[in-house]
Each structure stands twice: as C-alpha cells, then as structure tokens.
Coordinates of C-alpha atoms in Angstrom, one line a residue:
M77 CA 143.5 84.8 116.7
S78 CA 140.2 85.7 118.3
R79 CA 137.8 88.2 116.7
G80 CA 136.0 90.9 118.5
P81 CA 132.3 90.9 119.0
R82 CA 130.3 91.4 115.8
R83 CA 128.8 94.7 115.3
P84 CA 125.0 94.7 114.6
K85 CA 124.2 95.5 111.0
A86 CA 122.7 98.9 110.5
F87 CA 119.1 99.0 109.5
D88 CA 118.8 99.8 105.8
A89 CA 115.3 100.5 104.7
G90 CA 116.4 100.9 101.1
K91 CA 117.8 97.3 100.9
I92 CA 114.6 95.9 102.5
A93 CA 112.5 97.8 100.0
D94 CA 114.6 96.5 97.1
R95 CA 113.8 92.9 98.2
L96 CA 110.1 93.5 98.0
P97 CA 108.2 92.4 94.8
D98 CA 107.8 95.2 92.3
P99 CA 104.0 95.5 92.7
V100 CA 104.4 95.7 96.5
R101 CA 107.2 98.3 96.3
R102 CA 105.1 100.4 93.8
L103 CA 102.0 100.4 96.0
L104 CA 103.8 100.8 99.4
L105 CA 104.1 104.6 99.4
P106 CA 100.5 105.3 98.2
A107 CA 99.2 102.8 100.8
V108 CA 101.1 104.6 103.6
V109 CA 99.9 108.0 102.4
I110 CA 96.2 106.8 102.1
G111 CA 96.5 105.3 105.6
L112 CA 97.8 108.5 107.1
G113 CA 95.0 110.4 105.3
L114 CA 92.3 108.2 106.7
L115 CA 93.6 108.4 110.2
Y116 CA 94.2 112.2 110.1
P117 CA 91.1 113.0 112.2
F118 CA 92.5 110.9 115.0
Y119 CA 95.9 112.5 115.3
I120 CA 95.2 116.1 114.3
D121 CA 94.8 117.2 117.9
S122 CA 98.2 115.8 118.7
L123 CA 99.8 117.6 115.8
K124 CA 98.4 120.9 117.1
D125 CA 100.4 120.5 120.3
F126 CA 103.7 120.9 118.6
A127 CA 105.3 124.2 119.6
V128 CA 106.5 125.7 116.3
V129 CA 104.7 123.8 113.5
G130 CA 101.5 122.9 115.3
D131 CA 99.7 126.0 113.9
Y132 CA 100.4 125.0 110.3
F133 CA 98.4 121.8 110.3
P134 CA 95.0 122.4 108.6
S135 CA 91.7 121.7 110.4
L136 CA 89.3 119.1 109.1
N137 CA 87.1 121.7 107.5
S138 CA 90.1 123.1 105.7
M139 CA 91.2 119.6 104.7
V140 CA 87.8 119.0 103.1
I141 CA 88.2 122.1 100.9
M142 CA 91.8 121.2 100.0
V143 CA 90.8 117.7 99.0
V144 CA 87.8 118.9 96.9
F145 CA 90.0 121.4 95.0
T146 CA 92.7 118.7 94.5
M147 CA 90.0 116.5 93.0
M148 CA 89.1 119.2 90.5
A149 CA 92.8 119.6 89.7
V150 CA 93.1 115.9 89.0
G151 CA 90.1 116.2 86.7
L152 CA 91.7 119.2 84.9
N153 CA 94.9 117.3 84.6
I154 CA 93.1 114.9 82.2
V155 CA 92.4 117.8 79.9
V156 CA 95.6 119.8 80.3
G157 CA 98.2 117.2 81.3
Y158 CA 97.1 114.1 79.3
A159 CA 95.5 115.6 76.1
G160 CA 97.5 118.9 76.1
L161 CA 94.3 121.1 75.8
L162 CA 94.8 124.4 77.6
D163 CA 91.5 124.9 79.4
L164 CA 91.0 128.3 81.1
G165 CA 87.3 127.8 81.9
Y166 CA 87.2 124.8 84.1
V167 CA 85.3 126.8 86.7
A168 CA 82.2 126.4 84.5
F169 CA 82.0 122.7 85.3
Y170 CA 82.5 123.4 89.0
A171 CA 79.6 125.8 88.9
A172 CA 77.4 123.4 86.9
G173 CA 78.0 120.6 89.4
A174 CA 77.2 122.9 92.4
Y175 CA 74.0 124.2 90.8
T176 CA 72.9 120.7 89.9
A177 CA 73.1 119.9 93.6
A178 CA 71.2 123.1 94.4
W179 CA 68.4 122.3 92.0
L180 CA 68.0 118.7 93.0
A181 CA 68.4 118.9 96.8
S182 CA 67.0 122.3 98.1
L183 CA 63.9 124.5 98.4
Q184 CA 64.7 126.3 95.2
F185 CA 61.7 125.0 93.2
E186 CA 59.0 125.5 95.9
Q187 CA 56.2 124.9 93.4
V188 CA 57.2 121.2 93.3
T189 CA 57.3 118.8 96.2
F190 CA 59.3 115.7 95.3
H191 CA 61.4 113.5 97.6
F192 CA 63.5 110.5 96.6
G193 CA 66.0 109.1 99.1
S194 CA 66.3 112.4 101.0
V195 CA 67.6 112.4 104.5
G196 CA 67.4 115.0 107.3
V197 CA 64.4 116.8 105.8
S198 CA 60.7 116.5 106.4
E199 CA 58.7 114.6 103.8
D200 CA 56.2 117.5 103.3
L201 CA 59.0 120.1 102.7
P202 CA 58.5 121.8 99.3
G203 CA 61.2 121.6 96.6
I204 CA 63.1 118.7 95.0
H205 CA 65.0 116.6 97.5
I206 CA 66.9 113.7 96.0
S207 CA 69.6 111.7 97.9
I208 CA 72.9 113.5 97.6
W209 CA 74.6 110.3 96.4
L210 CA 72.3 110.2 93.4
V211 CA 72.8 114.0 93.0
L212 CA 76.5 113.4 92.7
I213 CA 75.9 111.0 89.8
A214 CA 73.4 113.4 88.2
A215 CA 75.9 116.3 88.5
A216 CA 78.7 114.2 87.0
L217 CA 76.6 113.2 84.0
F218 CA 75.2 116.7 83.5
T219 CA 78.6 118.3 83.5
A220 CA 80.0 115.6 81.2
L221 CA 77.2 116.5 78.8
A222 CA 78.0 120.2 79.2
G223 CA 81.6 119.4 78.5
I224 CA 80.6 117.7 75.2
M225 CA 78.4 120.6 74.2
I226 CA 81.1 123.1 74.9
G227 CA 83.8 120.9 73.5
L228 CA 82.3 120.1 70.1
P229 CA 82.3 123.6 68.7
T230 CA 85.7 124.6 70.3
L231 CA 88.0 121.6 70.1
R232 CA 88.6 122.1 66.4
L233 CA 90.8 125.0 67.5
R234 CA 94.4 124.7 68.8
G235 CA 96.7 126.4 71.2
D236 CA 96.0 130.0 72.1
Y237 CA 92.7 130.0 70.2
L238 CA 91.3 127.1 72.2
A239 CA 92.5 128.8 75.5
I240 CA 90.6 132.0 74.6
V241 CA 87.4 130.2 73.7
T242 CA 87.4 128.1 76.9
L243 CA 88.1 131.3 78.8
G244 CA 85.0 132.8 77.2
F245 CA 82.8 129.8 78.3
G246 CA 84.3 130.1 81.8
E247 CA 83.1 133.7 81.9
I248 CA 79.7 133.0 80.4
I249 CA 78.6 130.4 82.9
P250 CA 79.1 132.6 86.1
Q251 CA 77.2 135.4 84.3
V252 CA 74.3 133.1 83.5
V253 CA 74.3 132.0 87.2
R254 CA 74.4 135.5 88.5
N255 CA 71.6 136.7 86.2
G256 CA 69.5 133.6 86.2
D257 CA 66.9 134.8 88.7
S258 CA 64.5 135.9 86.0
I259 CA 64.6 133.9 82.8
G260 CA 61.3 134.6 81.3
G261 CA 59.9 135.2 84.7
F262 CA 61.4 131.9 86.1
D263 CA 63.9 131.9 88.9
L264 CA 66.5 129.3 88.0
T265 CA 69.5 130.3 90.1
H266 CA 68.2 132.8 92.6
G267 CA 70.7 135.4 91.2
T268 CA 73.4 136.9 93.4
F269 CA 71.9 135.5 96.6
G270 CA 72.6 131.9 95.5
I271 CA 70.7 128.8 96.6
S272 CA 70.8 127.7 100.2
P273 CA 70.4 125.5 102.2
I274 CA 71.3 122.4 100.2
D275 CA 70.6 119.0 101.8
S276 CA 73.2 117.0 103.6
P277 CA 74.7 113.6 102.6
G278 CA 73.5 110.7 104.7
F279 CA 72.1 107.2 104.7
G280 CA 68.7 107.6 106.2
T281 CA 67.0 105.9 109.2
T282 CA 66.9 102.4 107.7
L283 CA 70.6 102.0 107.2
S284 CA 71.3 103.9 110.4
D285 CA 69.3 101.6 112.5
A286 CA 70.5 98.5 110.7
I287 CA 74.3 98.9 110.4
G288 CA 75.0 102.2 112.2
L289 CA 75.6 104.4 109.2
P290 CA 75.0 108.1 109.9
E291 CA 71.5 109.2 109.1
S292 CA 72.6 112.7 108.1
Y293 CA 76.1 114.1 108.1
R294 CA 75.1 117.6 109.3
V295 CA 73.5 116.5 112.6
A296 CA 76.0 113.7 113.4
E297 CA 78.5 114.2 116.3
N298 CA 81.4 113.5 114.0
A299 CA 80.2 115.6 111.0
Q300 CA 83.6 117.0 110.2
E301 CA 85.1 113.5 110.0
L302 CA 82.3 112.2 107.8
F303 CA 82.7 115.1 105.3
F304 CA 86.4 114.6 105.3
W305 CA 86.4 110.8 104.7
T306 CA 83.8 111.2 102.0
A307 CA 85.8 113.8 100.2
L308 CA 88.9 111.6 100.5
A309 CA 87.0 108.7 99.0
L310 CA 85.9 110.8 96.1
L311 CA 89.5 111.9 95.5
L312 CA 90.7 108.3 95.6
F313 CA 88.0 107.4 93.1
T314 CA 89.1 110.2 90.8
V315 CA 92.8 109.2 91.1
F316 CA 92.0 105.5 90.4
C317 CA 90.0 106.4 87.3
S318 CA 92.7 108.9 86.2
V319 CA 95.5 106.4 86.5
R320 CA 93.5 103.7 84.7
L321 CA 92.6 106.1 81.9
R322 CA 96.2 107.2 81.5
D323 CA 97.3 103.6 80.9
S324 CA 94.4 102.8 78.6
R325 CA 94.2 103.0 74.8
L326 CA 92.3 106.2 75.1
G327 CA 95.0 107.6 77.4
R328 CA 97.8 106.8 75.0
A329 CA 95.8 108.5 72.3
W330 CA 95.5 111.6 74.5
I331 CA 99.3 111.6 75.0
A332 CA 99.9 111.2 71.2
I333 CA 97.7 114.2 70.5
R334 CA 99.5 116.2 73.2
E335 CA 102.9 115.4 71.7
D336 CA 102.1 115.9 68.0
E337 CA 98.5 116.4 66.9
T338 CA 99.4 116.1 63.2
A339 CA 101.3 112.9 63.6
A340 CA 98.5 111.5 65.8
A341 CA 95.9 112.2 63.0
A342 CA 98.2 110.6 60.5
M343 CA 98.3 107.5 62.6
G344 CA 94.5 107.2 62.5
I345 CA 93.6 108.7 65.9
P346 CA 90.2 110.5 65.6
L347 CA 91.1 113.9 66.9
M348 CA 87.7 115.4 67.6
R349 CA 86.3 112.3 69.3
T350 CA 89.4 111.8 71.4
K351 CA 89.6 115.4 72.5
T352 CA 85.9 115.4 73.3
W353 CA 86.3 112.4 75.6
A354 CA 89.1 114.3 77.5
Y355 CA 86.9 117.3 77.9
A356 CA 83.9 115.3 79.0
I357 CA 85.7 113.1 81.5
G358 CA 87.5 116.1 83.0
A359 CA 84.1 117.8 83.3
F360 CA 82.7 114.7 84.9
F361 CA 85.0 114.9 87.9
G362 CA 84.6 118.7 88.1
G363 CA 80.9 118.2 88.4
I364 CA 81.2 115.7 91.2
A365 CA 83.5 118.0 93.1
G366 CA 81.3 121.0 92.6
A367 CA 78.1 119.1 93.8
Y368 CA 79.8 117.7 96.9
Y369 CA 81.4 121.0 97.8
A370 CA 77.9 122.7 97.5
S371 CA 76.5 120.1 99.9
F372 CA 79.4 120.6 102.3
K373 CA 78.9 124.4 102.3
S374 CA 75.1 123.9 102.2
G375 CA 74.8 126.4 99.4
A376 CA 75.8 127.4 95.8
F377 CA 76.7 131.1 95.4
P378 CA 77.8 133.0 92.3
A379 CA 80.7 134.6 94.1
D380 CA 82.4 131.2 94.3
F381 CA 82.7 130.8 90.6
Y382 CA 85.1 133.4 89.2
F383 CA 87.9 133.2 86.7
N384 CA 90.6 133.1 89.3
I385 CA 89.4 129.6 90.3
S386 CA 90.3 128.3 86.8
V387 CA 93.7 129.8 87.0
F388 CA 94.2 128.5 90.6
L389 CA 93.4 125.0 89.5
L390 CA 95.7 125.3 86.5
C391 CA 98.5 126.5 88.9
M392 CA 98.0 123.3 90.9
V393 CA 98.5 121.2 87.8
I394 CA 101.6 123.2 86.7
L395 CA 103.2 123.1 90.2
G396 CA 102.7 119.4 90.6
G397 CA 103.7 118.4 87.1
M398 CA 101.4 118.3 84.1
G399 CA 100.4 114.8 83.3
S400 CA 101.6 113.5 86.7
V401 CA 98.7 112.3 88.9
W402 CA 100.7 112.2 92.1
G403 CA 102.4 115.5 91.3
V404 CA 99.0 117.2 90.8
I405 CA 97.9 115.8 94.2
V406 CA 100.9 117.3 95.9
G407 CA 100.6 120.6 94.1
G408 CA 96.9 120.7 94.8
M409 CA 97.3 120.1 98.5
I410 CA 100.1 122.7 98.8
L411 CA 98.3 125.5 97.0
G412 CA 95.0 124.4 98.6
W413 CA 96.5 124.7 102.1
L414 CA 98.0 128.1 101.3
N415 CA 94.7 129.4 100.0
V416 CA 92.5 128.1 102.8
E417 CA 94.6 129.0 105.9
G418 CA 98.3 128.7 105.1
L419 CA 99.0 132.3 104.1
A420 CA 96.9 133.6 107.0
T421 CA 98.8 131.5 109.5
I422 CA 102.2 132.4 108.0
G423 CA 101.2 136.1 108.1
S424 CA 100.0 136.0 111.7
N425 CA 103.1 134.2 112.9
A426 CA 105.3 136.7 111.0
G427 CA 103.3 139.6 112.3
I428 CA 102.1 140.6 108.8
A429 CA 98.3 140.5 108.7
D430 CA 98.0 141.5 105.0
V431 CA 99.6 138.4 103.5
P432 CA 96.3 136.9 102.2
K433 CA 95.6 140.0 100.2
Y434 CA 98.5 139.2 97.9
Q435 CA 97.7 135.5 97.5
F436 CA 97.5 135.4 93.7
G437 CA 100.7 137.4 93.5
I438 CA 102.3 134.8 95.7
Y439 CA 100.9 132.0 93.6
G440 CA 102.2 133.7 90.5
A441 CA 105.7 134.0 92.0
I442 CA 105.7 130.3 93.0
I443 CA 104.8 129.3 89.4
V444 CA 107.5 131.6 87.9
V445 CA 110.2 130.2 90.3
M446 CA 109.0 126.6 89.4
M447 CA 109.3 127.4 85.7
L448 CA 112.8 128.6 86.1
V449 CA 114.1 126.0 88.6
R450 CA 112.0 122.9 87.9
P451 CA 109.8 123.3 84.8
T452 CA 108.7 119.7 84.9
G453 CA 106.9 120.2 88.3
L454 CA 107.4 118.8 91.8
I455 CA 106.8 115.2 90.7
P456 CA 107.2 115.2 86.9
E457 CA 105.7 112.7 84.5
R458 CA 108.6 110.5 83.2
R459 CA 107.8 111.1 79.5
R460 CA 107.5 114.9 79.8
K461 CA 110.7 115.0 82.0
R462 CA 112.7 113.2 79.3
E463 CA 111.3 115.5 76.6
L464 CA 112.5 118.6 78.5
E465 CA 115.8 117.2 79.7
E466 CA 116.9 115.4 76.5
G467 CA 115.0 117.5 73.9
V468 CA 113.3 116.3 70.8
H469 CA 115.4 116.3 67.6
D470 CA 115.2 114.7 64.2
E471 CA 117.7 112.1 63.2
T472 CA 119.0 111.5 59.7
L473 CA 117.3 108.9 57.6
Y474 CA 120.1 106.4 57.8
G475 CA 121.4 107.3 61.2
T476 CA 124.5 109.1 59.9
S477 CA 125.4 112.8 60.0
H478 CA 127.0 114.8 57.3

C-alpha cells in the first residue's frame, strides 16, 4: 500500500532552543536584545514609517535619557532589591555625579586654568577641563565615598526609620546645590542657574587621526548615535557588575540580610559593613549616570534633582521586579519612555493634550495595579517569587504536626 507524500515538519523554534547547550540558551535572548539595541540608530527611521505605531518609537535623544535613568534604576536595585534597604534619597547620588562633572569639566572655577585630556576646548580656556572619561571615574568614586559617609550614620536603622533618614539626605543635597553659590563668599554650584556648559566626551585629535575615533561627540556628524552607544555601553557595564555581584559572596550576604537581618547577623554576617557596601556600590553607578547625563545635557541644574526623581527610580525597580536585573531594565525602559515622550505621544494621538500633567498620578496607578495583579513585578526574581507564591512558614521540629 503506497503512502502519500510526506508533509514537511513544521518549524519548532522551541525544540531547536531546547537542543542548544544551557549556557548558549541562557545567553541567547540577552545577545539578541543587545544586538537590536546597538543597531537601533540604523533602523529607527524605518520604524517611524509604520502607520499606527511609528510615532511611539523614541528618538535617539530620548533613548539616551531612558538608558541613563535605567542605569540609575539598576544601581538602586542593588540597594533596594538585593539588600532590602528602602532608599528614598537616591537622587542625591545623581546630583553628586552631575556636579562632579560640572566642577571638573567646565568654566565654573575661572580662577584656575587646568587641562588634562580635554577635547573640543581651547588650551587657554579658564576653568578645570579634565577628560570626561576620567571625570566619570572621579564621579563614581566621589559618590561611592558620599554613599559611605551617608550610610555609616544611617544604616543602623531599619525599615521606615531608614527610609525617612534617606529621604532627609535626598532633600538636603538639592538644597545645598541650590544655595551653594555663596559658601563663605565662594561660588561652588552657581546656585539656581546651574553650571553650563560642560565639556563633551571625545577621544582627541591623536586617536581621531590614528584610528578614526571621534575627536569630540558634540561636533561629530553622528553625535546622537555616539551619545546613545556610550550610554548603552555604560548600562551594559552596570548590568554586568550587578549580575556578578548578585552571584558573589557579598551578593548572597545582601540577600540574607534582605530576608532576615537577625538571622543573617546570627550566622556571622557583618551587618553594617555589608549594608555600607550596598549603599556605596549603588551610589557608584548613580554617580556615573549623573556625570554622563550632565555631559550629555551640557549642564547641571538644581531643577533636575528633586524628590520625585527618587520615587520615579523606585517605581522602575518595583515595576520590573525588585532584585531582578532584567526586570528592572524592562521597567526602567517602560517608565523612562512614558516620562520622556510616551505620555505626550499618547495624549496627542488621543486628542488629550494634558496627559503629561498627570504623569505621576499615572505612574502611581500603574504601581497600584501591579501590586494587585502581579506584586512580584514584570520579570520577578525567582527567590522572591517563590516567597510570595508559597509563603514562608515554620515547620515543627521533627517534621510532624499535632
């Protein structure tokens, strides 16, 4: 009996993925996402041509802001998600990083003329002008030190008391910045006017002539692409460090403190030192993000550093999933897009021009819905998801119930 022609087997991507080695399967999705991100400047114009959804794709300038704020959210996740320390003053580290860039790469201190690796500025220009790449390192170290100084007197507290104290520090720093134009007759922050312009990133004439690297981002033809790629590289660096820290001995100590501080202390974990490390490392990445964003905007202004920024970053962590690096990235990009241009685009397409006025109310509604529907976040951390779904209960000593 003759058989009919064989039907071709349907393509099953799931089966193919299951055959791949575990390390390859685990890294496949992040590699695809990173590749799409790196190539975004090349296909963004094609996306804009789509009839309905074309308007919703962010521009490169908006993407830079979204990536920088996502980087800060990943840094905050180390403090809140890993160590379980509720920090309501993270904007202080953002401001410290931005003003470090303003002090070391601008005309602020005209009484001094010092240049080291500066690009795109004249050698006889007054002020301190250090290479932005070195400024990023200086800002990271300065904010880490600030995190230690703020953390040492406050991290002995727990819960709501810690949140209130960090809120206080988050309010003190912007006030110091706003009123720092006359500290004993010395202009430190230029007050409410802020410090501008701040030097641009770049590689100078030597590397530009030798291997074609851009001399200065701000005067390059593809300036937007350069700022975007650099922001993406800084985010990837933050994510890499965050993942490695999570899986390290220090990261396990953070998680132990988050789950039960008393039990962690009983097991020999030094609470103050471990908490201070979390605070300092979170501040480290906040400082880098603040310094780079100040260079991108070419200025540091007190109006950028208000309490709502801290709450906004905390919302990113909660939306994505506390402790989940990939969840925080997704939550950060979603809320960053809504904040930069998403709400304005949705409002204009719906014929409602006032939508951006209610942005924090909308963010609050999103968080409330998430807490009711999916309290673990969009991409939850596995340990926290098990805790919420299965609960934590005590068992009898001998495993029997009475």
